[in-house]
Every structure is written in structure tokens, then in C-alpha cells.
PDB file of C-alpha atoms and ligand atoms in Angstrom:
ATOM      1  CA  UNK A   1       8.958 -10.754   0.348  1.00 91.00           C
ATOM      2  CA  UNK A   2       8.163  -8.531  -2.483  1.00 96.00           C
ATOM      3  CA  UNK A   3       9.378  -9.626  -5.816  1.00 97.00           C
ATOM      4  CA  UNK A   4       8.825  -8.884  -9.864  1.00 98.00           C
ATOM      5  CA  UNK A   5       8.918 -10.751 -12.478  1.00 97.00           C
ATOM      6  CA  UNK A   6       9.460  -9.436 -15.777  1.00 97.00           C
ATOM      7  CA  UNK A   7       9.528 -11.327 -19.167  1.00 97.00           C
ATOM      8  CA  UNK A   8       7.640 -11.906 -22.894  1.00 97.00           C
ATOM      9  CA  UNK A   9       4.301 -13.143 -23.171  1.00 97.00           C
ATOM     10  CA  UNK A  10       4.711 -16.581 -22.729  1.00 96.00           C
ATOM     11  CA  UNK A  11       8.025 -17.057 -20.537  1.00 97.00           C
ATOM     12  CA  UNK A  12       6.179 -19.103 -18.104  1.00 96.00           C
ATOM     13  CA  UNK A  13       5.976 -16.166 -15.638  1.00 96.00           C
ATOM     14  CA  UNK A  14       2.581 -17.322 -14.446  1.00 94.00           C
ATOM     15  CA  UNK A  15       3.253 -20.861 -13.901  1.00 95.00           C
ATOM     16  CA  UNK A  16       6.417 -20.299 -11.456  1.00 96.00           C
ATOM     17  CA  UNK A  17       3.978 -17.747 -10.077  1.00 95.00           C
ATOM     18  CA  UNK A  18       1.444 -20.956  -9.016  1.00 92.00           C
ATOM     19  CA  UNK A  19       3.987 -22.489  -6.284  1.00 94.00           C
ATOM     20  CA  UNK A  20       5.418 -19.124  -5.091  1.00 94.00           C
ATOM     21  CA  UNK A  21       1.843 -18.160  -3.920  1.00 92.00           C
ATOM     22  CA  UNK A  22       1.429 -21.644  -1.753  1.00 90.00           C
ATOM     23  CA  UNK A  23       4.967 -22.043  -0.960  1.00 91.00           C
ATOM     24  CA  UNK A  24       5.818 -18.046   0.653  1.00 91.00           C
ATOM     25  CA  UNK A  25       2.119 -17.779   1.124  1.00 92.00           C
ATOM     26  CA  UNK A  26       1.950 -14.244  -0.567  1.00 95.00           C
ATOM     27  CA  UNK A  27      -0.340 -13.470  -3.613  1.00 95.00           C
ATOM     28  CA  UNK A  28      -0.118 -13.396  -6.754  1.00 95.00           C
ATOM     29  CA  UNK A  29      -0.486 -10.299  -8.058  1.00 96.00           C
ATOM     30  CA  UNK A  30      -1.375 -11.016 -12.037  1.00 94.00           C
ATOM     31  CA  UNK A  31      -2.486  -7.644 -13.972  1.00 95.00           C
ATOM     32  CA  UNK A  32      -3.185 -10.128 -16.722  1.00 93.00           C
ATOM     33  CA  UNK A  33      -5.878 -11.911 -14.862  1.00 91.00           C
ATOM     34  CA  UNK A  34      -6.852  -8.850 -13.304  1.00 93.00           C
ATOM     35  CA  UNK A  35      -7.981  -7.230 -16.619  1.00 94.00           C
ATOM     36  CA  UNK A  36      -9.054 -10.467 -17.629  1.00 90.00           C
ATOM     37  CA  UNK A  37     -11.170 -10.728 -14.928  1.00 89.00           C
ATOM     38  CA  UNK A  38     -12.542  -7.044 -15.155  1.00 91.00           C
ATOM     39  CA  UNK A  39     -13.035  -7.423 -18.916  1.00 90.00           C
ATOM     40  CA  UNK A  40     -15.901 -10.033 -17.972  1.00 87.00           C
ATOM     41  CA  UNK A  41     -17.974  -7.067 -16.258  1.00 86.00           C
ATOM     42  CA  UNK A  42     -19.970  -4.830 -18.979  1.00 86.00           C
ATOM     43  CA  UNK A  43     -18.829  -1.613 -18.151  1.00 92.00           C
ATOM     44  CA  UNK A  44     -17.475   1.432 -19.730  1.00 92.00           C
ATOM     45  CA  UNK A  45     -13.954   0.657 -18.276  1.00 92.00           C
ATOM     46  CA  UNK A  46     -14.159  -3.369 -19.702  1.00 94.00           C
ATOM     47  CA  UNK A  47     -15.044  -2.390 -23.063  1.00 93.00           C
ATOM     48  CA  UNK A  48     -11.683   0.374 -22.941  1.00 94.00           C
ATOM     49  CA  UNK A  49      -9.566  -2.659 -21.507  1.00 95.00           C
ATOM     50  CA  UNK A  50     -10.636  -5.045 -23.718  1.00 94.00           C
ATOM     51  CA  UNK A  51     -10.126  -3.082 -27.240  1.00 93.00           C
ATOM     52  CA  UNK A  52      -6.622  -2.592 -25.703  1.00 94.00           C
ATOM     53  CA  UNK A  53      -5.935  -6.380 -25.221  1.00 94.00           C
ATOM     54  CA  UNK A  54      -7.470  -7.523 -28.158  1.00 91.00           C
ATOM     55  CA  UNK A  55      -5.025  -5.489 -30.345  1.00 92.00           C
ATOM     56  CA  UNK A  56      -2.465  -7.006 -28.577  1.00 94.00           C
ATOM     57  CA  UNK A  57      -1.173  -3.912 -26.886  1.00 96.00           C
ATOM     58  CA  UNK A  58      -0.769  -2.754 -23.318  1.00 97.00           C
ATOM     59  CA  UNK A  59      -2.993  -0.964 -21.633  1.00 97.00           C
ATOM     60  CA  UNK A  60      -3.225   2.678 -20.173  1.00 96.00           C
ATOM     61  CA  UNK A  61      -0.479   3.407 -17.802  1.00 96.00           C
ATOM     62  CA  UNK A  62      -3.088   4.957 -16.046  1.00 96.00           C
ATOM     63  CA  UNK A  63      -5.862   1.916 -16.010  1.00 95.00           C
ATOM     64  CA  UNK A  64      -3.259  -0.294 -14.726  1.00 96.00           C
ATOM     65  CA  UNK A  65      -1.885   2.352 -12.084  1.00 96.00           C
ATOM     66  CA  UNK A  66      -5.715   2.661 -10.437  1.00 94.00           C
ATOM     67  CA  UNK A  67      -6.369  -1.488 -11.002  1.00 94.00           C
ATOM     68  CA  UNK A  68      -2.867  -2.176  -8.896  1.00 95.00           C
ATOM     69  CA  UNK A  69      -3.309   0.172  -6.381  1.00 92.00           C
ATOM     70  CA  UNK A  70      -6.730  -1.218  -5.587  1.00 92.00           C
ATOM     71  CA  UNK A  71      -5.215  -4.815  -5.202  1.00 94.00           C
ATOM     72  CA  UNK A  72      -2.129  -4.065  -3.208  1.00 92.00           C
ATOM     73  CA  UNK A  73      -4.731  -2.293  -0.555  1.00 91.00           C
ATOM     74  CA  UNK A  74      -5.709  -5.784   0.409  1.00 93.00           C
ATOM     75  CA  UNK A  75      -4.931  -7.365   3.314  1.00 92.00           C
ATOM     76  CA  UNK A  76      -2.979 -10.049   1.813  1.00 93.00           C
ATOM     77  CA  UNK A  77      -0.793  -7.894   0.664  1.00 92.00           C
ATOM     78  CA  UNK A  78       0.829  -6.951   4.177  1.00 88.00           C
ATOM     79  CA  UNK A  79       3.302 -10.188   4.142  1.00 86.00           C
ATOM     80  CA  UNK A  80       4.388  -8.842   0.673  1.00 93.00           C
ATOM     81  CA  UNK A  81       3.462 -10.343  -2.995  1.00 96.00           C
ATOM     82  CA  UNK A  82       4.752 -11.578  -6.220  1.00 97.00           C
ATOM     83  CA  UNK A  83       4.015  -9.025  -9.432  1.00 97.00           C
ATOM     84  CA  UNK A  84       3.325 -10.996 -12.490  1.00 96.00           C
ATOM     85  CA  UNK A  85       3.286  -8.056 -15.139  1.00 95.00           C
ATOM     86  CA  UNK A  86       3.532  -5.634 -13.377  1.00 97.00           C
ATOM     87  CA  UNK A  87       5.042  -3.034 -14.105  1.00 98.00           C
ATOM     88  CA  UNK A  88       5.440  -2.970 -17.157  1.00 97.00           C
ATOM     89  CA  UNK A  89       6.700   0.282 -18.242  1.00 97.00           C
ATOM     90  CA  UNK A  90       9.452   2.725 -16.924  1.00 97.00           C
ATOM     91  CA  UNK A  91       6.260   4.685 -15.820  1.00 97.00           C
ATOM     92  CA  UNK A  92       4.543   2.194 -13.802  1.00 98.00           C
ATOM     93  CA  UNK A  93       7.903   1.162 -12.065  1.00 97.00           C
ATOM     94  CA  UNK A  94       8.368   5.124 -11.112  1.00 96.00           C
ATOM     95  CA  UNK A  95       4.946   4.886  -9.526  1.00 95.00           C
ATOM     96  CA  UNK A  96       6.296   1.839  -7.378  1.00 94.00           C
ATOM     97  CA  UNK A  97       9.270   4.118  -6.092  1.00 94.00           C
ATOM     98  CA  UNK A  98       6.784   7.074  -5.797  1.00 94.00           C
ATOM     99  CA  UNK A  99       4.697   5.013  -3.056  1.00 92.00           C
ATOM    100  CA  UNK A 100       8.423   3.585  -1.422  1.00 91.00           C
ATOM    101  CA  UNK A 101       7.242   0.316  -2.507  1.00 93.00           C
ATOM    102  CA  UNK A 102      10.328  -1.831  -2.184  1.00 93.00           C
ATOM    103  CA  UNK A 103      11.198  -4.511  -4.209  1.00 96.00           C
ATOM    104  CA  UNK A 104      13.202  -7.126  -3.227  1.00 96.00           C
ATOM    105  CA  UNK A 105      14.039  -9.576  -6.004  1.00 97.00           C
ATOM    106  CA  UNK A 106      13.401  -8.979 -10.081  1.00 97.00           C
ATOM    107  CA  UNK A 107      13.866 -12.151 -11.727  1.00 97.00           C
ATOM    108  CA  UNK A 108      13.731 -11.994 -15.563  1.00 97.00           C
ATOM    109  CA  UNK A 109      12.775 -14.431 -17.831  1.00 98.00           C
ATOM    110  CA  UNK A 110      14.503 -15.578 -20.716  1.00 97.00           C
ATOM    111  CA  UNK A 111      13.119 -17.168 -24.064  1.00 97.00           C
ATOM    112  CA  UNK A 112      12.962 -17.367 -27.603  1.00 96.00           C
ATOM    113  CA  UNK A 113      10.586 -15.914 -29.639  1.00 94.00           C
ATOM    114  CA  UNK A 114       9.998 -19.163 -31.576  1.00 93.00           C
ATOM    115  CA  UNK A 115       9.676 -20.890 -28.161  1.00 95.00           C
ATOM    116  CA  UNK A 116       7.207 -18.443 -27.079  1.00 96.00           C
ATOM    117  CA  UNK A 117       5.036 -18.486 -30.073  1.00 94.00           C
ATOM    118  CA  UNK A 118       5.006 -22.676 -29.587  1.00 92.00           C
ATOM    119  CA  UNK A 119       4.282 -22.540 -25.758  1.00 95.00           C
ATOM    120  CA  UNK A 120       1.220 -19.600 -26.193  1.00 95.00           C
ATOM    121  CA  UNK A 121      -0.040 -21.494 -29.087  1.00 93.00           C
ATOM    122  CA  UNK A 122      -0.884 -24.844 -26.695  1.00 94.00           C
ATOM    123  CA  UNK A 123      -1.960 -22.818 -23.706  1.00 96.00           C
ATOM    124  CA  UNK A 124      -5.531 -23.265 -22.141  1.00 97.00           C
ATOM    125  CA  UNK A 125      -6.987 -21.429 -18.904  1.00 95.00           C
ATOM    126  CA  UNK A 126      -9.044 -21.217 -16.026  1.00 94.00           C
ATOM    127  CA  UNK A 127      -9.955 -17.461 -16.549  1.00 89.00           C
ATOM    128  CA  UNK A 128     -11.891 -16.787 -12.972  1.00 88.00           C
ATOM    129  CA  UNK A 129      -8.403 -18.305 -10.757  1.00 89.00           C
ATOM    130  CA  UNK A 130      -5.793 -17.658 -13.816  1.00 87.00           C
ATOM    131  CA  UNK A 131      -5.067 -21.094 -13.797  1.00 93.00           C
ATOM    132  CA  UNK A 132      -2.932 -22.136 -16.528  1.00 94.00           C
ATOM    133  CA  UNK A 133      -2.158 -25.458 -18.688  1.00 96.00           C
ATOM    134  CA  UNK A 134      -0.439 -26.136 -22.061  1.00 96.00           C
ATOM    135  CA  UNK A 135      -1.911 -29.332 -23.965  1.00 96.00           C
ATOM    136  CA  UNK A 136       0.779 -30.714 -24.300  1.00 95.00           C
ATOM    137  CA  UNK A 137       3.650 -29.208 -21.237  1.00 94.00           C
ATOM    138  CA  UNK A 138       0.971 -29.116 -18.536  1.00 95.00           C
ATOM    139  CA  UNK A 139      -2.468 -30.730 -19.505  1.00 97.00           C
ATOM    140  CA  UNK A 140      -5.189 -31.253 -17.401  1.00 97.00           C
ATOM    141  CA  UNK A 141      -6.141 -34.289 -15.623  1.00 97.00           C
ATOM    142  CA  UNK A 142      -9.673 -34.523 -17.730  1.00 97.00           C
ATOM    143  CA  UNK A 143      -8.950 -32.599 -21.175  1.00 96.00           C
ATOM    144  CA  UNK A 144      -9.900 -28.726 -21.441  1.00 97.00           C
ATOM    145  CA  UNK A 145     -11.766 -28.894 -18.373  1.00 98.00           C
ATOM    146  CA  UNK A 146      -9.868 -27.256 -14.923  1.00 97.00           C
ATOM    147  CA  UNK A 147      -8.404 -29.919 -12.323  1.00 97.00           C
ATOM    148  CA  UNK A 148      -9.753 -28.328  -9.543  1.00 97.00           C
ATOM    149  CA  UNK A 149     -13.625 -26.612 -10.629  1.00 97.00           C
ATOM    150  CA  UNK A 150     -14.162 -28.947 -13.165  1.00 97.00           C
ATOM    151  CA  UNK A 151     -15.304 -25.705 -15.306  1.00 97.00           C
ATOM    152  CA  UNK A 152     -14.504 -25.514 -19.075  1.00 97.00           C
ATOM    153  CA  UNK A 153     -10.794 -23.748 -20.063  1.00 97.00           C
ATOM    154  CA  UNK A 154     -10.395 -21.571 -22.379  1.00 96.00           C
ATOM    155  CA  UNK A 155      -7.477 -20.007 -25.178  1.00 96.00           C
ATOM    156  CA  UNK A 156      -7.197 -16.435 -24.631  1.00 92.00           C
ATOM    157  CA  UNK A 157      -8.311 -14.494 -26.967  1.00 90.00           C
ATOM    158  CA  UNK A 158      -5.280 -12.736 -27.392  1.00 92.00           C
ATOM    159  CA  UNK A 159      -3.411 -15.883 -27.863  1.00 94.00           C
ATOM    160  CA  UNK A 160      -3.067 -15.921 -31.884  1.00 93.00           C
ATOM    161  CA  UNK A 161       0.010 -15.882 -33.849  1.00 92.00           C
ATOM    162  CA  UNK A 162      -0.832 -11.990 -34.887  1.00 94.00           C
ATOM    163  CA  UNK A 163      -1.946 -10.797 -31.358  1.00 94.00           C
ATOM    164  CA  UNK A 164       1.444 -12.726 -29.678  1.00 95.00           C
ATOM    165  CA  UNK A 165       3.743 -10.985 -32.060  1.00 94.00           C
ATOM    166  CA  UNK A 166       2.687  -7.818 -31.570  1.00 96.00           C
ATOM    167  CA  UNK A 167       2.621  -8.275 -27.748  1.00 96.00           C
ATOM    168  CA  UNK A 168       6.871  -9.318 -27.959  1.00 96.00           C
ATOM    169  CA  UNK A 169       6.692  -6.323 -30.189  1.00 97.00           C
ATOM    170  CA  UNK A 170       5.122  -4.262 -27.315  1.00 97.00           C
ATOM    171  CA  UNK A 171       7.199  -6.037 -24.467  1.00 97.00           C
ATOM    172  CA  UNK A 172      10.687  -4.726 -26.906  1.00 97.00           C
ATOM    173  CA  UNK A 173       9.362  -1.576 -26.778  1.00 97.00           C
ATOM    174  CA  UNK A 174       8.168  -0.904 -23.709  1.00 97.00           C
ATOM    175  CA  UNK A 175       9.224  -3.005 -21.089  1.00 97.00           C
ATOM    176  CA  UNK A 176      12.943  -3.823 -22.272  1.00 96.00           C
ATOM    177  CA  UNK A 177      13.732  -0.343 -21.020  1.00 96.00           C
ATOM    178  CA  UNK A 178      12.721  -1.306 -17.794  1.00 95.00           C
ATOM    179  CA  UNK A 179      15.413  -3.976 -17.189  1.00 95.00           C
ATOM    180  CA  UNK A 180      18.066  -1.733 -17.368  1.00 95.00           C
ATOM    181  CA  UNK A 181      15.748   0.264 -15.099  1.00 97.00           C
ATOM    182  CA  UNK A 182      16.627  -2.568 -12.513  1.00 97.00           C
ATOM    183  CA  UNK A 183      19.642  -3.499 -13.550  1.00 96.00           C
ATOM    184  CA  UNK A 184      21.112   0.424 -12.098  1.00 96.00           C
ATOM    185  CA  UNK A 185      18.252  -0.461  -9.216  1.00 96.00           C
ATOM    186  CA  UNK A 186      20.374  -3.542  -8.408  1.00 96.00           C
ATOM    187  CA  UNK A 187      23.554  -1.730  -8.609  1.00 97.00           C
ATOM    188  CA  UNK A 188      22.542   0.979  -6.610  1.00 96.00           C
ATOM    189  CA  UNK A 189      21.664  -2.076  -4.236  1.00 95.00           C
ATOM    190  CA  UNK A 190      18.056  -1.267  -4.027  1.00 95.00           C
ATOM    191  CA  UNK A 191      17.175  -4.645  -5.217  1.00 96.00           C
ATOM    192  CA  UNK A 192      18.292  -8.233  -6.229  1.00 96.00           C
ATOM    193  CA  UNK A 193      18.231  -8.814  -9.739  1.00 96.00           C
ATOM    194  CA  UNK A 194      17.998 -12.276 -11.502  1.00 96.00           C
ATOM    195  CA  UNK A 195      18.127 -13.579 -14.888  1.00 96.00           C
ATOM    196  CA  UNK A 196      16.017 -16.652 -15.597  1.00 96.00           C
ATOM    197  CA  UNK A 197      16.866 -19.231 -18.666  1.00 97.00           C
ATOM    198  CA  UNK A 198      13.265 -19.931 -19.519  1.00 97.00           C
ATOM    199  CA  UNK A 199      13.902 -23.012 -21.922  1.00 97.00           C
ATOM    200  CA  UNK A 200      13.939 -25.456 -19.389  1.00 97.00           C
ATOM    201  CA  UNK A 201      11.236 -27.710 -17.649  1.00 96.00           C
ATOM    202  CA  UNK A 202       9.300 -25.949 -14.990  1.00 96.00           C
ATOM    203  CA  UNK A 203      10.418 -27.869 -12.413  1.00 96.00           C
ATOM    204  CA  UNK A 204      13.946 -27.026 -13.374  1.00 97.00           C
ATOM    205  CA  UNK A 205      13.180 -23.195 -13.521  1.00 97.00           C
ATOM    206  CA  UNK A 206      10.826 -23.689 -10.052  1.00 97.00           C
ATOM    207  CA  UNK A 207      14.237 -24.858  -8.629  1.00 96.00           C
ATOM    208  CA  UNK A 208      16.597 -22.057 -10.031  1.00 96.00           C
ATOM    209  CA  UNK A 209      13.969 -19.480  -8.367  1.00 96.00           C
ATOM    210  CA  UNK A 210      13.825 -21.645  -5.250  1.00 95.00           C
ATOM    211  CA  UNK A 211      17.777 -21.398  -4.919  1.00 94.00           C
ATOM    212  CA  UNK A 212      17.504 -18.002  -5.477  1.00 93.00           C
ATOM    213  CA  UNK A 213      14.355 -16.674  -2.644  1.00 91.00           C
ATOM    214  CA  UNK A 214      16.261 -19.246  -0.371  1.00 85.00           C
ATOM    215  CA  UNK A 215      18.712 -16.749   1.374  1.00 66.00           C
ATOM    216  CA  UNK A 216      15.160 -15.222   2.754  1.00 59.00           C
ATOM    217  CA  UNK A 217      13.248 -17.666   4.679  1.00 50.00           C
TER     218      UNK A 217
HETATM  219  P1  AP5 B   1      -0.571 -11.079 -19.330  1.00 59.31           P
HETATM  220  O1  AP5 B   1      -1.700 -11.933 -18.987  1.00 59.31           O
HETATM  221  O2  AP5 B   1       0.325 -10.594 -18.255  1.00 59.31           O
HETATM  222  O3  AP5 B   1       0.218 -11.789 -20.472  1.00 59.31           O
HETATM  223  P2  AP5 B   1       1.780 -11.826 -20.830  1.00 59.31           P
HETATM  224  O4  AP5 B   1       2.749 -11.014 -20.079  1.00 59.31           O
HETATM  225  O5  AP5 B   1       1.726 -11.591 -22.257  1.00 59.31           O
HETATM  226  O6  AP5 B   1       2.239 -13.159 -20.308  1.00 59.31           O
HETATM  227  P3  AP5 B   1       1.537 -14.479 -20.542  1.00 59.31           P
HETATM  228  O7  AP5 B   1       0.409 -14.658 -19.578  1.00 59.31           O
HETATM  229  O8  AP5 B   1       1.211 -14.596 -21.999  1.00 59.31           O
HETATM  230  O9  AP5 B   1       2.702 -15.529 -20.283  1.00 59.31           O
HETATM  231  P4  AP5 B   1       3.433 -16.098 -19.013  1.00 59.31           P
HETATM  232  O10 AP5 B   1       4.855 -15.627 -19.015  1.00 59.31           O
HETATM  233  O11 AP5 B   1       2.659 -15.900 -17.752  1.00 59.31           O
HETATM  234  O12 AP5 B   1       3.464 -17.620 -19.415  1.00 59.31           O
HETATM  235  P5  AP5 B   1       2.621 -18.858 -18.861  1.00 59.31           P
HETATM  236  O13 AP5 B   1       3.101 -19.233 -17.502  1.00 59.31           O
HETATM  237  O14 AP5 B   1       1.166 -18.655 -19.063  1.00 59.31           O
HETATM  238  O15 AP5 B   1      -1.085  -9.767 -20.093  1.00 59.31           O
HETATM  239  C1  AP5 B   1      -2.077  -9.834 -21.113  1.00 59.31           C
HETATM  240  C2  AP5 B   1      -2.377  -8.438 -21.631  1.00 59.31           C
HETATM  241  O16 AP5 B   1      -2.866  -7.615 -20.563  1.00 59.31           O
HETATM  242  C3  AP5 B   1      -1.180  -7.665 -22.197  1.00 59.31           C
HETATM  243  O17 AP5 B   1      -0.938  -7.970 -23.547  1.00 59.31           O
HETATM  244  C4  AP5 B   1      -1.655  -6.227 -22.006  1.00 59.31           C
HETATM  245  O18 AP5 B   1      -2.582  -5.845 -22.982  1.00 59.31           O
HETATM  246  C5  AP5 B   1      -2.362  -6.285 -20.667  1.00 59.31           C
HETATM  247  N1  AP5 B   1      -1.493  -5.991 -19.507  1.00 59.31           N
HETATM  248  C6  AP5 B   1      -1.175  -6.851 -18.498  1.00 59.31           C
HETATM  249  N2  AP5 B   1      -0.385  -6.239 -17.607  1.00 59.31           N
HETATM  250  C7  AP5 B   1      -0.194  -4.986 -18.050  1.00 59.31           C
HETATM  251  C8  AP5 B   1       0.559  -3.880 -17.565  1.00 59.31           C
HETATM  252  N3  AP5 B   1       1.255  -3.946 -16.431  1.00 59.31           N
HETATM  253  N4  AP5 B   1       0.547  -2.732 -18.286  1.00 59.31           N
HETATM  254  C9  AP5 B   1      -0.175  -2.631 -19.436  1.00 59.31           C
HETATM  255  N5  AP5 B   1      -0.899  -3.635 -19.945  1.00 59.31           N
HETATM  256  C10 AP5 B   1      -0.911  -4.817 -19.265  1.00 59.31           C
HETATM  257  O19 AP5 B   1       3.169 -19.999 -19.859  1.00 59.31           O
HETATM  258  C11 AP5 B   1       2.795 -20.017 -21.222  1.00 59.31           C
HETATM  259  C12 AP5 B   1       2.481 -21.461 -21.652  1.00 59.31           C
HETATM  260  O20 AP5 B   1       3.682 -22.247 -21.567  1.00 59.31           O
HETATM  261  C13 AP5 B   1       1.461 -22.170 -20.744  1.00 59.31           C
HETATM  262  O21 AP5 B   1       0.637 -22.978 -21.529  1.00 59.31           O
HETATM  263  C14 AP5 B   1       2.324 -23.027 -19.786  1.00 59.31           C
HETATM  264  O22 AP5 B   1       1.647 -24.185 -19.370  1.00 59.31           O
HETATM  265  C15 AP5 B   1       3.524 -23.335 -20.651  1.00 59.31           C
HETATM  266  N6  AP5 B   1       4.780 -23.412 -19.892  1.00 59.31           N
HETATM  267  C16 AP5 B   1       5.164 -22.594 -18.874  1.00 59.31           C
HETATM  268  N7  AP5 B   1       6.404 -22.926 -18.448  1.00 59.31           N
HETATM  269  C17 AP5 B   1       6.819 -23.954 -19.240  1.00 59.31           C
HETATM  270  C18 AP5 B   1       8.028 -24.721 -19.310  1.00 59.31           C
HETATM  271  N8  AP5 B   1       9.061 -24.465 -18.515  1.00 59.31           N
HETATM  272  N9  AP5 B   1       8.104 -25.665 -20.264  1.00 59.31           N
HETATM  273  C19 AP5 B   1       7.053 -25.912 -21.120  1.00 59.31           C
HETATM  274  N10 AP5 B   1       5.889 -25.214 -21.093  1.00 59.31           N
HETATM  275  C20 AP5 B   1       5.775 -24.245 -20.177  1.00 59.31           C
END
């Protein structure tokens, strides 16, 4: 099962992303927490990255490109996997069809921006798994500390009111485009294509997707 999910910062993409992993047993591929991740290394490349994130825009088509294609190598990625970000751009989804990678399912997420700027504002994480809590939606058991490590969470540093609106501003731009890019994909039958209302509780949204991937297994 190989499926997309596309939607603003802040949709909740991520947390549906959680249960799909354990529940189909495929990854969770999240270029977020990849260039999170890669950010924490000193290198030239981290430094490039991180100037990108911290101005809350997205990074070079071609970064991304190399970081994905690294990751989808991996063994775990034979069953199939869930995107969480990526792509993100009408030229990252051409690079998908160039390597007749097929998608299955695109589900996109639905939410206000005033919603969005509420749940990002509450969110803590676990940066090294990507785990992810809102203070008030989804706290931990102990607070700011992760349920499972125990280690210290964090707020991303691109989670302030400035840096979130200019991501939506980016996501408008540049990856708006790319629904009608799957929209024609869907019509053309190439894949299945799913709208997701995102103001709702997680577990409602968990069982909307559920009903949806259920046709498959
Ligand atoms: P990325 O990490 O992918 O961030 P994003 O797309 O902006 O999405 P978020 O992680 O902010 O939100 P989400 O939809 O996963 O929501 P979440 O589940 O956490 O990317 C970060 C940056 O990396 C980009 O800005 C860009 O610079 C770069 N980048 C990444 N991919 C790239 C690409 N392909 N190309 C170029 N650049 C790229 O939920 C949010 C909060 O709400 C949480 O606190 C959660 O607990 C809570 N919550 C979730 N669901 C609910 C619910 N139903 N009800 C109440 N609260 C909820």
C-alpha cells in the first residue's frame, strides 16, 4: 500500500500517520522529521536545510529529491509506505512518476487557517521518533516529557505565528497545484483520491481513513 498525504502545516497529517505505520505495518515516510533529524548533524548540508526551515519555506526540490530517494531504498519500504510531505511540489510528484512509483491513495487534509495556527501553537515533540503531542488535544502522560523515552519534547522551531503563516503561504503556492495534479491522476484512474475534513477529533478522522484503506486489506 503506497499512499500520500497532502495538507497545511498543521492538518494533523502526522498524527493519522502514527496508527497507519502499526496498523498496515509500512513506514512512515516523514520529510519533516527527516530534515529535522539531518538538521541535528553539523554539516554543510544541515546548515543549507536548516536556513531553509527556519524561514519557514520549503526546501530545495533537489535536497528533498536525494533525502527521499535514500529512504525509499530501505528495506521497509518493499511492503509499500505512507508519504507525510512528500511531495510537495508538482516537481517532486513528476520525480515519483519518473521512477513508476505508484501511488495508490492521496488523501487530503482539510482545515482552517485559524484552526491550524491554534493546533501548531500547542504542539510539542519527540524530535529523534517524530513523535507528536498538543498540550492540550494530545498531552503526554508526564508533561513535556515523551511517553515512551521519557526524553524532554520540544516546540519546533519553526512553530511561531510568523514562521506558520508563511509555511500556509508556501503550501498555497506550491503545493495547491499539486492537488489538481492528483485530482486528473485520479481521473485518469492512476490513483484514489480522498478529501479529509480535518476539524474533527482524531479518532474520528483515524476512522474516515480507516473506511477508506479498508477495500485493501
Ligand atoms: P513538516 O514537518 O512536514 O511540517 P508541515 O507539513 O508543515 O506539517 P506539520 O508537521 O506542521 O503538521 P501535521 O499536518 O503533520 O500536523 P500534526 O499531526 O503534527 O515540514 C517542516 C518543514 O520541512 C517545511 O516547512 C519545509 O521547510 C520542510 N519540508 C518538509 N517536507 C518538504 C518537502 N517535501 N519539500 C520541501 N520542503 C519540505 O498536528 C498538529 C498539532 O495538532 C499536534 O500538536 C497534534 O497533536 C494536534 N492534532 C492533530 N490532529 C488533531 C485533531 N484531530 N484534533 C486536535 N488536535 C489535533
Amino acid at each position: 500500500m503506497r499512499i500520500i498525504f497532502i495538507g497545511a502545516p498543521g492538518t494533523g497529517k502526522g498524527t493519522q500517520a502514527q496508527w497507519i505505520t502499526n496498523q498496515y505495518n509500512i513506514p512512515k515516510i516523514s520529510t519533516g522529521d527527516i530534515l529535522r533529524n539531518t538538521v541535528l548533524d553539523n554539516t554543510e548540508l544541515s546548515k543549507k536545510i536548516k536556513k531553509f526551515i527556519n524561514y519557514g519555506k520549503l526546501v530545495d526540490d533537489n535536497i528533498i529529491i536525494r533525502l527521499i530517494k535514500k529512504r525509499m531504498e530501505e528495506k521497509d519500504c518493499h511492503q509499500g509506505f505512507l508519504l507525510d510531505g512528500f511531495p510537495r511540489t508538482v516537481v517532486q510528484a513528476n520525480e515519483l512518476k519518473k521512477n513508476k512509483i505508484k501511488i495508490d491513495y492521496v488523501i487530503e487534509f482539510l482545515l482552517q487557517d485559524e484552526l491550524i495556527l491554534k493546533r501548531i501553537q500547542g504542539r510539542r515533540i519527540h524530535t529523534k521518533s517524530g513523535r507528536i503531542y498538543h498540550i492540550t488535544y494530545n498531552p503526554p502522560k508526564i508533561e513535556n516529557y515523551d511517553d515512551v523515552t521519557g526524553e524532554k519534547l520540544v516546540t519546533r522551531e519553526d512553530d511561531t505565528q510568523e514562521k506558520i503563516k508563511k509555511r500556509i503561504q508556501e503550501y498555497k503556492i506550491f503545493t495547491v497545484p499539486l492537488i489538481q495534479y492528483y485530482k486528473y491522476e485520479s481521473i485518469l484512474g492512476n490513483v484514489k483520491y480522498y478529501k479529509i475534513d480535518a476539524n474533527a477529533t482524531a479518532l474520528k478522522i483515524k476512522n474516515n481513513i480507516k473506511n477508506i484503506l479498508k477495500n485493501s486489506y
